[in-house]
Amino acid sequence: MLIGMLNEKKRKYLLLLLSIVIIVVYSAIYWNRVIPFTDGWGIYYAELMKTGKYPYRDFYVYLPPLNLVIDSILWKLSFGYFIIYRLYRVTERIILLTLIYKLLNKVVNPEISAIASVAGVLYVSLTNFDLLGDYNQTVNVILVLMTMILLKIVSDKNISNKKYLFFLGVMIGISFLLKQTVFVASGLFLFVFLTMIYIVDKNKNYIVDVIVTFMGAIVPILIAILVLIKNEAFFPFFEQVFIDAKGSLVTTLTSLFVILIKPKVIIIGLWLLGIGISLKKNNYYGIIITVLGLFLSIFLIYRNYLISINNIAN
């Protein structure tokens, strides 16, 4: 009742604050009662780096280097206290929630945005452990930022916006430095999605814009490569991350191809294309129909799982 009496701007801020409170309370239930194994890895690597050892060259790491940089900085700023380190990760979760909320506010009212944002952040935490100190949460932040830039591009009257395309490329490059599988999947998706949008828009700047996006992606990757070469760690990095690891380049590309030919992925891809085209044409009825179609598709895809869960419950 009180929320309904506020103007839209104040309502947005109040609902965001309530959403943050819910997430903080949820995280506080167990935030000082369990240490997931990935938190231990990150802190252990940070401790090794404090002794002067260099990743890949002096000890094995299966993840790209940005994870190590983030953990090392956060652990140094935690002064050896795990509770402080965990607070930084809760803050990252609040940032994720805020970005999702801001993104959804562009297409739906603040109440729905708040519910969906909280549900989304809770959903990504539903694993055996709530991996606050894991690369997955950071990757989610990057993916939401990429989505925001992508929607800005397709909703803009001038899709060939070099500034946003360059920043989109930078986000893709950062995803490479976080997790190689996310880089391949997001990069391929964005390439296909934007290609289809350019075809629909009959835009003639396609080649130039692909180059601009590629140059953006190269910037963070090139910086990381130069640092690794300087510290004699590039070849060990390549071997550990792209050959030995479970997410090796060959395994990633093969798995991605198998995933892409699945009907559920094709349906979701068509759904995203529909939203992109609808945004481009400012057709909000098209967005609503497309979203409803997605929910119907999800139901049809997962109906067997829902039936199985229902049978177990009974």
PDB file of C-alpha atoms in Angstrom:
ATOM      1  CA  MET A   1       0.000   0.000   0.000  1.00  0.00           C
ATOM      2  CA  LEU A   2       2.809   2.395   0.969  1.00  0.00           C
ATOM      3  CA  ILE A   3       4.795   1.505  -2.152  1.00  0.00           C
ATOM      4  CA  GLY A   4       1.808   2.291  -4.386  1.00  0.00           C
ATOM      5  CA  MET A   5       1.592   5.824  -2.944  1.00  0.00           C
ATOM      6  CA  LEU A   6       5.158   6.689  -4.016  1.00  0.00           C
ATOM      7  CA  ASN A   7       6.107   8.138  -7.379  1.00  0.00           C
ATOM      8  CA  GLU A   8       7.798   5.771  -9.847  1.00  0.00           C
ATOM      9  CA  LYS A   9      11.369   6.873  -9.125  1.00  0.00           C
ATOM     10  CA  LYS A  10      11.021   6.436  -5.341  1.00  0.00           C
ATOM     11  CA  ARG A  11       9.159   3.152  -5.877  1.00  0.00           C
ATOM     12  CA  LYS A  12      12.039   1.809  -7.932  1.00  0.00           C
ATOM     13  CA  TYR A  13      14.610   2.689  -5.259  1.00  0.00           C
ATOM     14  CA  LEU A  14      12.481   1.281  -2.421  1.00  0.00           C
ATOM     15  CA  LEU A  15      11.865  -2.022  -4.237  1.00  0.00           C
ATOM     16  CA  LEU A  16      15.569  -2.307  -5.047  1.00  0.00           C
ATOM     17  CA  LEU A  17      16.412  -1.717  -1.376  1.00  0.00           C
ATOM     18  CA  LEU A  18      13.902  -4.381  -0.286  1.00  0.00           C
ATOM     19  CA  SER A  19      15.373  -6.801  -2.831  1.00  0.00           C
ATOM     20  CA  ILE A  20      18.871  -6.171  -1.487  1.00  0.00           C
ATOM     21  CA  VAL A  21      17.677  -6.767   2.081  1.00  0.00           C
ATOM     22  CA  ILE A  22      16.167 -10.121   1.042  1.00  0.00           C
ATOM     23  CA  ILE A  23      19.426 -11.212  -0.627  1.00  0.00           C
ATOM     24  CA  VAL A  24      21.552 -10.102   2.346  1.00  0.00           C
ATOM     25  CA  VAL A  25      19.294 -11.943   4.810  1.00  0.00           C
ATOM     26  CA  TYR A  26      19.371 -15.047   2.598  1.00  0.00           C
ATOM     27  CA  SER A  27      23.178 -14.942   2.399  1.00  0.00           C
ATOM     28  CA  ALA A  28      23.469 -14.311   6.155  1.00  0.00           C
ATOM     29  CA  ILE A  29      21.741 -17.607   7.007  1.00  0.00           C
ATOM     30  CA  TYR A  30      24.927 -19.583   6.422  1.00  0.00           C
ATOM     31  CA  TRP A  31      27.555 -17.094   5.219  1.00  0.00           C
ATOM     32  CA  ASN A  32      29.804 -17.759   8.253  1.00  0.00           C
ATOM     33  CA  ARG A  33      28.931 -21.454   8.680  1.00  0.00           C
ATOM     34  CA  VAL A  34      30.423 -23.101   5.592  1.00  0.00           C
ATOM     35  CA  ILE A  35      33.444 -22.641   3.344  1.00  0.00           C
ATOM     36  CA  PRO A  36      32.863 -24.079  -0.157  1.00  0.00           C
ATOM     37  CA  PHE A  37      35.866 -25.766  -1.735  1.00  0.00           C
ATOM     38  CA  THR A  38      36.203 -23.056  -4.395  1.00  0.00           C
ATOM     39  CA  ASP A  39      36.717 -20.421  -1.705  1.00  0.00           C
ATOM     40  CA  GLY A  40      39.546 -22.545  -0.379  1.00  0.00           C
ATOM     41  CA  TRP A  41      41.164 -22.799  -3.808  1.00  0.00           C
ATOM     42  CA  GLY A  42      41.054 -19.059  -4.383  1.00  0.00           C
ATOM     43  CA  ILE A  43      42.517 -18.194  -0.990  1.00  0.00           C
ATOM     44  CA  TYR A  44      45.179 -20.904  -1.293  1.00  0.00           C
ATOM     45  CA  TYR A  45      46.273 -19.546  -4.679  1.00  0.00           C
ATOM     46  CA  ALA A  46      46.335 -16.017  -3.206  1.00  0.00           C
ATOM     47  CA  GLU A  47      48.555 -17.220  -0.351  1.00  0.00           C
ATOM     48  CA  LEU A  48      50.940 -18.878  -2.824  1.00  0.00           C
ATOM     49  CA  MET A  49      51.171 -15.628  -4.787  1.00  0.00           C
ATOM     50  CA  LYS A  50      51.961 -13.721  -1.572  1.00  0.00           C
ATOM     51  CA  THR A  51      55.036 -15.935  -1.149  1.00  0.00           C
ATOM     52  CA  GLY A  52      56.302 -14.902  -4.591  1.00  0.00           C
ATOM     53  CA  LYS A  53      55.113 -17.916  -6.579  1.00  0.00           C
ATOM     54  CA  TYR A  54      53.626 -17.170  -9.974  1.00  0.00           C
ATOM     55  CA  PRO A  55      50.513 -18.930 -11.362  1.00  0.00           C
ATOM     56  CA  TYR A  56      51.005 -21.553 -14.082  1.00  0.00           C
ATOM     57  CA  ARG A  57      54.789 -21.211 -13.881  1.00  0.00           C
ATOM     58  CA  ASP A  58      55.203 -22.279 -10.238  1.00  0.00           C
ATOM     59  CA  PHE A  59      51.886 -24.025  -9.494  1.00  0.00           C
ATOM     60  CA  TYR A  60      49.070 -25.616 -11.450  1.00  0.00           C
ATOM     61  CA  VAL A  61      45.832 -23.674 -12.088  1.00  0.00           C
ATOM     62  CA  TYR A  62      43.090 -24.828 -14.459  1.00  0.00           C
ATOM     63  CA  LEU A  63      41.366 -21.415 -14.612  1.00  0.00           C
ATOM     64  CA  PRO A  64      42.262 -18.286 -16.635  1.00  0.00           C
ATOM     65  CA  PRO A  65      44.221 -15.552 -14.806  1.00  0.00           C
ATOM     66  CA  LEU A  66      41.529 -12.972 -13.976  1.00  0.00           C
ATOM     67  CA  ASN A  67      40.118 -15.251 -11.265  1.00  0.00           C
ATOM     68  CA  LEU A  68      43.521 -15.275  -9.567  1.00  0.00           C
ATOM     69  CA  VAL A  69      43.851 -11.490  -9.794  1.00  0.00           C
ATOM     70  CA  ILE A  70      40.396 -10.963  -8.238  1.00  0.00           C
ATOM     71  CA  ASP A  71      40.992 -13.462  -5.419  1.00  0.00           C
ATOM     72  CA  SER A  72      44.460 -12.083  -4.714  1.00  0.00           C
ATOM     73  CA  ILE A  73      43.191  -8.490  -4.443  1.00  0.00           C
ATOM     74  CA  LEU A  74      40.152  -9.398  -2.321  1.00  0.00           C
ATOM     75  CA  TRP A  75      42.205 -11.593   0.001  1.00  0.00           C
ATOM     76  CA  LYS A  76      44.826  -8.873   0.444  1.00  0.00           C
ATOM     77  CA  LEU A  77      42.061  -6.389   1.297  1.00  0.00           C
ATOM     78  CA  SER A  78      40.623  -8.923   3.773  1.00  0.00           C
ATOM     79  CA  PHE A  79      43.790  -8.831   5.929  1.00  0.00           C
ATOM     80  CA  GLY A  80      43.634 -12.600   6.389  1.00  0.00           C
ATOM     81  CA  TYR A  81      40.034 -12.675   7.680  1.00  0.00           C
ATOM     82  CA  PHE A  82      37.725 -14.945   5.735  1.00  0.00           C
ATOM     83  CA  ILE A  83      34.615 -13.125   7.017  1.00  0.00           C
ATOM     84  CA  ILE A  84      35.781  -9.895   5.359  1.00  0.00           C
ATOM     85  CA  TYR A  85      36.524 -11.791   2.145  1.00  0.00           C
ATOM     86  CA  ARG A  86      32.997 -13.193   2.221  1.00  0.00           C
ATOM     87  CA  LEU A  87      31.576  -9.666   2.629  1.00  0.00           C
ATOM     88  CA  TYR A  88      33.197  -8.657  -0.655  1.00  0.00           C
ATOM     89  CA  ARG A  89      31.494 -11.606  -2.362  1.00  0.00           C
ATOM     90  CA  VAL A  90      28.114 -10.678  -0.856  1.00  0.00           C
ATOM     91  CA  THR A  91      28.694  -7.162  -2.236  1.00  0.00           C
ATOM     92  CA  GLU A  92      29.322  -8.698  -5.659  1.00  0.00           C
ATOM     93  CA  ARG A  93      25.989 -10.512  -5.336  1.00  0.00           C
ATOM     94  CA  ILE A  94      24.258  -7.205  -4.538  1.00  0.00           C
ATOM     95  CA  ILE A  95      25.842  -5.704  -7.668  1.00  0.00           C
ATOM     96  CA  LEU A  96      24.507  -8.648  -9.693  1.00  0.00           C
ATOM     97  CA  LEU A  97      21.024  -8.119  -8.260  1.00  0.00           C
ATOM     98  CA  THR A  98      21.134  -4.374  -8.985  1.00  0.00           C
ATOM     99  CA  LEU A  99      22.204  -4.899 -12.597  1.00  0.00           C
ATOM    100  CA  ILE A 100      19.446  -7.446 -13.237  1.00  0.00           C
ATOM    101  CA  TYR A 101      16.884  -5.158 -11.613  1.00  0.00           C
ATOM    102  CA  LYS A 102      18.005  -2.209 -13.736  1.00  0.00           C
ATOM    103  CA  LEU A 103      17.903  -4.348 -16.872  1.00  0.00           C
ATOM    104  CA  LEU A 104      14.396  -5.653 -16.220  1.00  0.00           C
ATOM    105  CA  ASN A 105      13.072  -2.193 -15.389  1.00  0.00           C
ATOM    106  CA  LYS A 106      13.469  -1.340 -19.069  1.00  0.00           C
ATOM    107  CA  VAL A 107      10.674  -3.729 -20.087  1.00  0.00           C
ATOM    108  CA  VAL A 108       8.512  -4.420 -17.005  1.00  0.00           C
ATOM    109  CA  ASN A 109       7.281  -2.531 -13.928  1.00  0.00           C
ATOM    110  CA  PRO A 110       9.449  -2.262 -10.774  1.00  0.00           C
ATOM    111  CA  GLU A 111       7.413  -4.844  -8.809  1.00  0.00           C
ATOM    112  CA  ILE A 112       7.948  -7.569 -11.404  1.00  0.00           C
ATOM    113  CA  SER A 113      11.595  -6.503 -11.784  1.00  0.00           C
ATOM    114  CA  ALA A 114      12.163  -6.886  -8.043  1.00  0.00           C
ATOM    115  CA  ILE A 115      10.567 -10.342  -7.869  1.00  0.00           C
ATOM    116  CA  ALA A 116      12.406 -11.587 -10.957  1.00  0.00           C
ATOM    117  CA  SER A 117      15.758 -10.136  -9.818  1.00  0.00           C
ATOM    118  CA  VAL A 118      15.584 -11.798  -6.399  1.00  0.00           C
ATOM    119  CA  ALA A 119      14.414 -15.077  -7.950  1.00  0.00           C
ATOM    120  CA  GLY A 120      17.240 -14.941 -10.513  1.00  0.00           C
ATOM    121  CA  VAL A 121      19.984 -14.300  -7.944  1.00  0.00           C
ATOM    122  CA  LEU A 122      18.610 -17.037  -5.668  1.00  0.00           C
ATOM    123  CA  TYR A 123      18.409 -19.439  -8.606  1.00  0.00           C
ATOM    124  CA  VAL A 124      22.090 -19.074  -9.562  1.00  0.00           C
ATOM    125  CA  SER A 125      23.048 -19.874  -5.960  1.00  0.00           C
ATOM    126  CA  LEU A 126      21.150 -23.189  -5.884  1.00  0.00           C
ATOM    127  CA  THR A 127      24.042 -25.654  -5.980  1.00  0.00           C
ATOM    128  CA  ASN A 128      25.373 -28.114  -3.404  1.00  0.00           C
ATOM    129  CA  PHE A 129      27.130 -25.101  -1.914  1.00  0.00           C
ATOM    130  CA  ASP A 130      26.354 -21.443  -2.427  1.00  0.00           C
ATOM    131  CA  LEU A 131      29.521 -20.597  -4.328  1.00  0.00           C
ATOM    132  CA  LEU A 132      29.981 -16.971  -3.292  1.00  0.00           C
ATOM    133  CA  GLY A 133      33.729 -17.112  -3.822  1.00  0.00           C
ATOM    134  CA  ASP A 134      33.523 -18.845  -7.174  1.00  0.00           C
ATOM    135  CA  TYR A 135      34.093 -17.574 -10.706  1.00  0.00           C
ATOM    136  CA  ASN A 136      30.462 -18.406 -11.566  1.00  0.00           C
ATOM    137  CA  GLN A 137      29.092 -15.383  -9.722  1.00  0.00           C
ATOM    138  CA  THR A 138      31.625 -13.044 -11.348  1.00  0.00           C
ATOM    139  CA  VAL A 139      30.816 -14.546 -14.739  1.00  0.00           C
ATOM    140  CA  ASN A 140      27.119 -13.829 -14.123  1.00  0.00           C
ATOM    141  CA  VAL A 141      27.929 -10.156 -13.490  1.00  0.00           C
ATOM    142  CA  ILE A 142      29.865  -9.992 -16.766  1.00  0.00           C
ATOM    143  CA  LEU A 143      27.088 -11.763 -18.678  1.00  0.00           C
ATOM    144  CA  VAL A 144      24.468  -9.313 -17.370  1.00  0.00           C
ATOM    145  CA  LEU A 145      26.695  -6.388 -18.401  1.00  0.00           C
ATOM    146  CA  MET A 146      27.065  -7.939 -21.845  1.00  0.00           C
ATOM    147  CA  THR A 147      23.283  -8.324 -22.069  1.00  0.00           C
ATOM    148  CA  MET A 148      22.758  -4.678 -21.126  1.00  0.00           C
ATOM    149  CA  ILE A 149      25.187  -3.528 -23.815  1.00  0.00           C
ATOM    150  CA  LEU A 150      23.626  -5.896 -26.355  1.00  0.00           C
ATOM    151  CA  LEU A 151      20.105  -4.615 -25.666  1.00  0.00           C
ATOM    152  CA  LYS A 152      21.374  -1.049 -25.914  1.00  0.00           C
ATOM    153  CA  ILE A 153      22.801  -1.865 -29.334  1.00  0.00           C
ATOM    154  CA  VAL A 154      19.701  -3.581 -30.754  1.00  0.00           C
ATOM    155  CA  SER A 155      17.279  -1.029 -29.304  1.00  0.00           C
ATOM    156  CA  ASP A 156      19.288   1.928 -30.605  1.00  0.00           C
ATOM    157  CA  LYS A 157      18.191   3.470 -33.889  1.00  0.00           C
ATOM    158  CA  ASN A 158      21.808   3.206 -35.019  1.00  0.00           C
ATOM    159  CA  ILE A 159      22.794  -0.418 -34.435  1.00  0.00           C
ATOM    160  CA  SER A 160      26.266   0.321 -35.811  1.00  0.00           C
ATOM    161  CA  ASN A 161      27.354   2.096 -32.621  1.00  0.00           C
ATOM    162  CA  LYS A 162      31.120   1.660 -32.501  1.00  0.00           C
ATOM    163  CA  LYS A 163      31.460   2.677 -28.840  1.00  0.00           C
ATOM    164  CA  TYR A 164      29.017   0.063 -27.533  1.00  0.00           C
ATOM    165  CA  LEU A 165      30.314  -2.618 -29.901  1.00  0.00           C
ATOM    166  CA  PHE A 166      33.863  -1.988 -28.644  1.00  0.00           C
ATOM    167  CA  PHE A 167      32.741  -2.238 -24.999  1.00  0.00           C
ATOM    168  CA  LEU A 168      30.829  -5.416 -25.859  1.00  0.00           C
ATOM    169  CA  GLY A 169      34.085  -6.802 -27.235  1.00  0.00           C
ATOM    170  CA  VAL A 170      35.913  -5.825 -24.026  1.00  0.00           C
ATOM    171  CA  MET A 171      33.309  -7.768 -22.001  1.00  0.00           C
ATOM    172  CA  ILE A 172      33.832 -10.795 -24.252  1.00  0.00           C
ATOM    173  CA  GLY A 173      37.590 -10.529 -23.691  1.00  0.00           C
ATOM    174  CA  ILE A 174      37.083 -10.325 -19.922  1.00  0.00           C
ATOM    175  CA  SER A 175      34.887 -13.443 -20.060  1.00  0.00           C
ATOM    176  CA  PHE A 176      37.826 -15.235 -21.712  1.00  0.00           C
ATOM    177  CA  LEU A 177      40.017 -14.289 -18.754  1.00  0.00           C
ATOM    178  CA  LEU A 178      37.397 -15.687 -16.333  1.00  0.00           C
ATOM    179  CA  LYS A 179      36.308 -18.979 -17.919  1.00  0.00           C
ATOM    180  CA  GLN A 180      37.177 -20.324 -21.341  1.00  0.00           C
ATOM    181  CA  THR A 181      33.854 -22.126 -21.819  1.00  0.00           C
ATOM    182  CA  VAL A 182      31.868 -18.953 -21.104  1.00  0.00           C
ATOM    183  CA  PHE A 183      34.040 -17.057 -23.585  1.00  0.00           C
ATOM    184  CA  VAL A 184      33.388 -19.542 -26.390  1.00  0.00           C
ATOM    185  CA  ALA A 185      29.659 -19.856 -25.653  1.00  0.00           C
ATOM    186  CA  SER A 186      28.960 -16.127 -25.198  1.00  0.00           C
ATOM    187  CA  GLY A 187      31.188 -15.131 -28.108  1.00  0.00           C
ATOM    188  CA  LEU A 188      29.510 -17.549 -30.496  1.00  0.00           C
ATOM    189  CA  PHE A 189      26.020 -16.584 -29.311  1.00  0.00           C
ATOM    190  CA  LEU A 190      26.688 -12.856 -29.695  1.00  0.00           C
ATOM    191  CA  PHE A 191      28.208 -13.371 -33.143  1.00  0.00           C
ATOM    192  CA  VAL A 192      25.188 -15.333 -34.405  1.00  0.00           C
ATOM    193  CA  PHE A 193      22.667 -13.028 -32.694  1.00  0.00           C
ATOM    194  CA  LEU A 194      24.163  -9.788 -34.022  1.00  0.00           C
ATOM    195  CA  THR A 195      24.641 -11.301 -37.488  1.00  0.00           C
ATOM    196  CA  MET A 196      20.927 -12.085 -37.670  1.00  0.00           C
ATOM    197  CA  ILE A 197      20.039  -8.607 -36.387  1.00  0.00           C
ATOM    198  CA  TYR A 198      22.265  -7.001 -39.042  1.00  0.00           C
ATOM    199  CA  ILE A 199      20.573  -9.096 -41.726  1.00  0.00           C
ATOM    200  CA  VAL A 200      17.124  -8.032 -40.507  1.00  0.00           C
ATOM    201  CA  ASP A 201      18.262  -4.397 -40.272  1.00  0.00           C
ATOM    202  CA  LYS A 202      19.986  -4.572 -43.702  1.00  0.00           C
ATOM    203  CA  ASN A 203      23.000  -2.852 -42.177  1.00  0.00           C
ATOM    204  CA  LYS A 204      26.032  -2.502 -44.478  1.00  0.00           C
ATOM    205  CA  ASN A 205      28.596  -1.893 -41.710  1.00  0.00           C
ATOM    206  CA  TYR A 206      28.704  -5.552 -40.649  1.00  0.00           C
ATOM    207  CA  ILE A 207      32.368  -6.289 -41.446  1.00  0.00           C
ATOM    208  CA  VAL A 208      33.656  -3.061 -39.869  1.00  0.00           C
ATOM    209  CA  ASP A 209      31.530  -3.592 -36.763  1.00  0.00           C
ATOM    210  CA  VAL A 210      32.753  -7.183 -36.359  1.00  0.00           C
ATOM    211  CA  ILE A 211      36.332  -5.866 -36.496  1.00  0.00           C
ATOM    212  CA  VAL A 212      35.533  -3.167 -33.896  1.00  0.00           C
ATOM    213  CA  THR A 213      34.010  -5.784 -31.557  1.00  0.00           C
ATOM    214  CA  PHE A 214      36.983  -8.091 -32.123  1.00  0.00           C
ATOM    215  CA  MET A 215      39.434  -5.269 -31.314  1.00  0.00           C
ATOM    216  CA  GLY A 216      37.581  -4.648 -28.054  1.00  0.00           C
ATOM    217  CA  ALA A 217      37.924  -8.324 -27.127  1.00  0.00           C
ATOM    218  CA  ILE A 218      41.628  -8.328 -27.961  1.00  0.00           C
ATOM    219  CA  VAL A 219      42.500  -5.480 -25.543  1.00  0.00           C
ATOM    220  CA  PRO A 220      42.130  -7.330 -22.181  1.00  0.00           C
ATOM    221  CA  ILE A 221      43.351 -10.623 -23.675  1.00  0.00           C
ATOM    222  CA  LEU A 222      46.481  -9.021 -25.121  1.00  0.00           C
ATOM    223  CA  ILE A 223      47.294  -7.301 -21.822  1.00  0.00           C
ATOM    224  CA  ALA A 224      47.020 -10.650 -20.007  1.00  0.00           C
ATOM    225  CA  ILE A 225      49.167 -12.432 -22.613  1.00  0.00           C
ATOM    226  CA  LEU A 226      51.922  -9.802 -22.378  1.00  0.00           C
ATOM    227  CA  VAL A 227      51.973 -10.061 -18.572  1.00  0.00           C
ATOM    228  CA  LEU A 228      52.162 -13.863 -18.771  1.00  0.00           C
ATOM    229  CA  ILE A 229      54.992 -13.734 -21.334  1.00  0.00           C
ATOM    230  CA  LYS A 230      56.905 -11.235 -19.185  1.00  0.00           C
ATOM    231  CA  ASN A 231      56.691 -13.645 -16.222  1.00  0.00           C
ATOM    232  CA  GLU A 232      57.523 -16.756 -18.303  1.00  0.00           C
ATOM    233  CA  ALA A 233      54.091 -18.225 -17.644  1.00  0.00           C
ATOM    234  CA  PHE A 234      52.359 -18.072 -21.033  1.00  0.00           C
ATOM    235  CA  PHE A 235      53.153 -21.569 -22.288  1.00  0.00           C
ATOM    236  CA  PRO A 236      52.357 -23.235 -18.935  1.00  0.00           C
ATOM    237  CA  PHE A 237      49.100 -21.218 -18.902  1.00  0.00           C
ATOM    238  CA  PHE A 238      48.147 -22.424 -22.378  1.00  0.00           C
ATOM    239  CA  GLU A 239      48.931 -26.036 -21.514  1.00  0.00           C
ATOM    240  CA  GLN A 240      47.110 -26.049 -18.162  1.00  0.00           C
ATOM    241  CA  VAL A 241      44.008 -24.109 -19.234  1.00  0.00           C
ATOM    242  CA  PHE A 242      43.504 -25.200 -22.856  1.00  0.00           C
ATOM    243  CA  ILE A 243      45.018 -28.677 -23.059  1.00  0.00           C
ATOM    244  CA  ASP A 244      45.072 -30.374 -19.644  1.00  0.00           C
ATOM    245  CA  ALA A 245      41.969 -28.851 -18.031  1.00  0.00           C
ATOM    246  CA  LYS A 246      38.461 -30.309 -18.214  1.00  0.00           C
ATOM    247  CA  GLY A 247      37.525 -27.193 -20.166  1.00  0.00           C
ATOM    248  CA  SER A 248      40.217 -27.660 -22.821  1.00  0.00           C
ATOM    249  CA  LEU A 249      39.719 -25.949 -26.153  1.00  0.00           C
ATOM    250  CA  VAL A 250      38.838 -29.130 -28.052  1.00  0.00           C
ATOM    251  CA  THR A 251      36.462 -30.355 -25.319  1.00  0.00           C
ATOM    252  CA  THR A 252      34.801 -26.949 -25.113  1.00  0.00           C
ATOM    253  CA  LEU A 253      34.179 -26.642 -28.855  1.00  0.00           C
ATOM    254  CA  THR A 254      32.944 -30.243 -29.148  1.00  0.00           C
ATOM    255  CA  SER A 255      30.591 -29.898 -26.176  1.00  0.00           C
ATOM    256  CA  LEU A 256      29.336 -26.562 -27.459  1.00  0.00           C
ATOM    257  CA  PHE A 257      28.436 -28.049 -30.849  1.00  0.00           C
ATOM    258  CA  VAL A 258      26.497 -30.864 -29.163  1.00  0.00           C
ATOM    259  CA  ILE A 259      24.636 -28.313 -27.010  1.00  0.00           C
ATOM    260  CA  LEU A 260      23.836 -25.995 -29.917  1.00  0.00           C
ATOM    261  CA  ILE A 261      22.030 -28.656 -31.954  1.00  0.00           C
ATOM    262  CA  LYS A 262      19.629 -29.434 -29.094  1.00  0.00           C
ATOM    263  CA  PRO A 263      16.029 -28.267 -29.751  1.00  0.00           C
ATOM    264  CA  LYS A 264      15.790 -26.419 -26.426  1.00  0.00           C
ATOM    265  CA  VAL A 265      18.811 -24.258 -27.292  1.00  0.00           C
ATOM    266  CA  ILE A 266      17.416 -23.494 -30.753  1.00  0.00           C
ATOM    267  CA  ILE A 267      14.080 -22.474 -29.191  1.00  0.00           C
ATOM    268  CA  ILE A 268      15.779 -20.145 -26.700  1.00  0.00           C
ATOM    269  CA  GLY A 269      17.898 -18.695 -29.515  1.00  0.00           C
ATOM    270  CA  LEU A 270      14.789 -17.919 -31.582  1.00  0.00           C
ATOM    271  CA  TRP A 271      13.173 -16.397 -28.504  1.00  0.00           C
ATOM    272  CA  LEU A 272      16.135 -14.055 -27.961  1.00  0.00           C
ATOM    273  CA  LEU A 273      16.096 -13.109 -31.637  1.00  0.00           C
ATOM    274  CA  GLY A 274      12.389 -12.286 -31.332  1.00  0.00           C
ATOM    275  CA  ILE A 275      13.047 -10.003 -28.377  1.00  0.00           C
ATOM    276  CA  GLY A 276      15.893  -8.302 -30.233  1.00  0.00           C
ATOM    277  CA  ILE A 277      13.774  -7.630 -33.312  1.00  0.00           C
ATOM    278  CA  SER A 278      10.840  -6.454 -31.173  1.00  0.00           C
ATOM    279  CA  LEU A 279      13.081  -4.039 -29.262  1.00  0.00           C
ATOM    280  CA  LYS A 280      14.533  -2.754 -32.509  1.00  0.00           C
ATOM    281  CA  LYS A 281      11.034  -1.982 -33.788  1.00  0.00           C
ATOM    282  CA  ASN A 282       9.784  -0.773 -30.355  1.00  0.00           C
ATOM    283  CA  ASN A 283       7.138  -3.485 -30.554  1.00  0.00           C
ATOM    284  CA  TYR A 284       6.387  -4.210 -26.906  1.00  0.00           C
ATOM    285  CA  TYR A 285       3.444  -6.426 -27.816  1.00  0.00           C
ATOM    286  CA  GLY A 286       5.942  -8.548 -29.712  1.00  0.00           C
ATOM    287  CA  ILE A 287       8.133  -8.731 -26.605  1.00  0.00           C
ATOM    288  CA  ILE A 288       5.198  -9.867 -24.447  1.00  0.00           C
ATOM    289  CA  ILE A 289       4.172 -12.548 -26.971  1.00  0.00           C
ATOM    290  CA  THR A 290       7.787 -13.719 -27.286  1.00  0.00           C
ATOM    291  CA  VAL A 291       8.210 -13.965 -23.498  1.00  0.00           C
ATOM    292  CA  LEU A 292       4.965 -15.941 -23.186  1.00  0.00           C
ATOM    293  CA  GLY A 293       6.206 -18.200 -25.972  1.00  0.00           C
ATOM    294  CA  LEU A 294       9.421 -18.778 -24.034  1.00  0.00           C
ATOM    295  CA  PHE A 295       7.551 -19.890 -20.908  1.00  0.00           C
ATOM    296  CA  LEU A 296       5.433 -22.238 -23.013  1.00  0.00           C
ATOM    297  CA  SER A 297       8.587 -23.610 -24.647  1.00  0.00           C
ATOM    298  CA  ILE A 298      10.254 -24.161 -21.276  1.00  0.00           C
ATOM    299  CA  PHE A 299       7.171 -26.019 -20.070  1.00  0.00           C
ATOM    300  CA  LEU A 300       7.124 -28.240 -23.172  1.00  0.00           C
ATOM    301  CA  ILE A 301      10.870 -28.903 -22.926  1.00  0.00           C
ATOM    302  CA  TYR A 302      10.883 -29.749 -19.232  1.00  0.00           C
ATOM    303  CA  ARG A 303       7.416 -31.278 -18.836  1.00  0.00           C
ATOM    304  CA  ASN A 304       8.921 -34.765 -18.410  1.00  0.00           C
ATOM    305  CA  TYR A 305      11.115 -33.491 -15.573  1.00  0.00           C
ATOM    306  CA  LEU A 306       8.130 -31.809 -13.944  1.00  0.00           C
ATOM    307  CA  ILE A 307       6.132 -35.049 -14.188  1.00  0.00           C
ATOM    308  CA  SER A 308       9.044 -36.979 -12.638  1.00  0.00           C
ATOM    309  CA  ILE A 309       9.321 -34.509  -9.753  1.00  0.00           C
ATOM    310  CA  ASN A 310       5.578 -34.710  -9.186  1.00  0.00           C
ATOM    311  CA  ASN A 311       5.724 -38.539  -9.095  1.00  0.00           C
ATOM    312  CA  ILE A 312       8.554 -38.431  -6.558  1.00  0.00           C
ATOM    313  CA  ALA A 313       6.614 -35.950  -4.398  1.00  0.00           C
ATOM    314  CA  ASN A 314       3.587 -38.235  -4.377  1.00  0.00           C
TER     315      ASN A 314
END
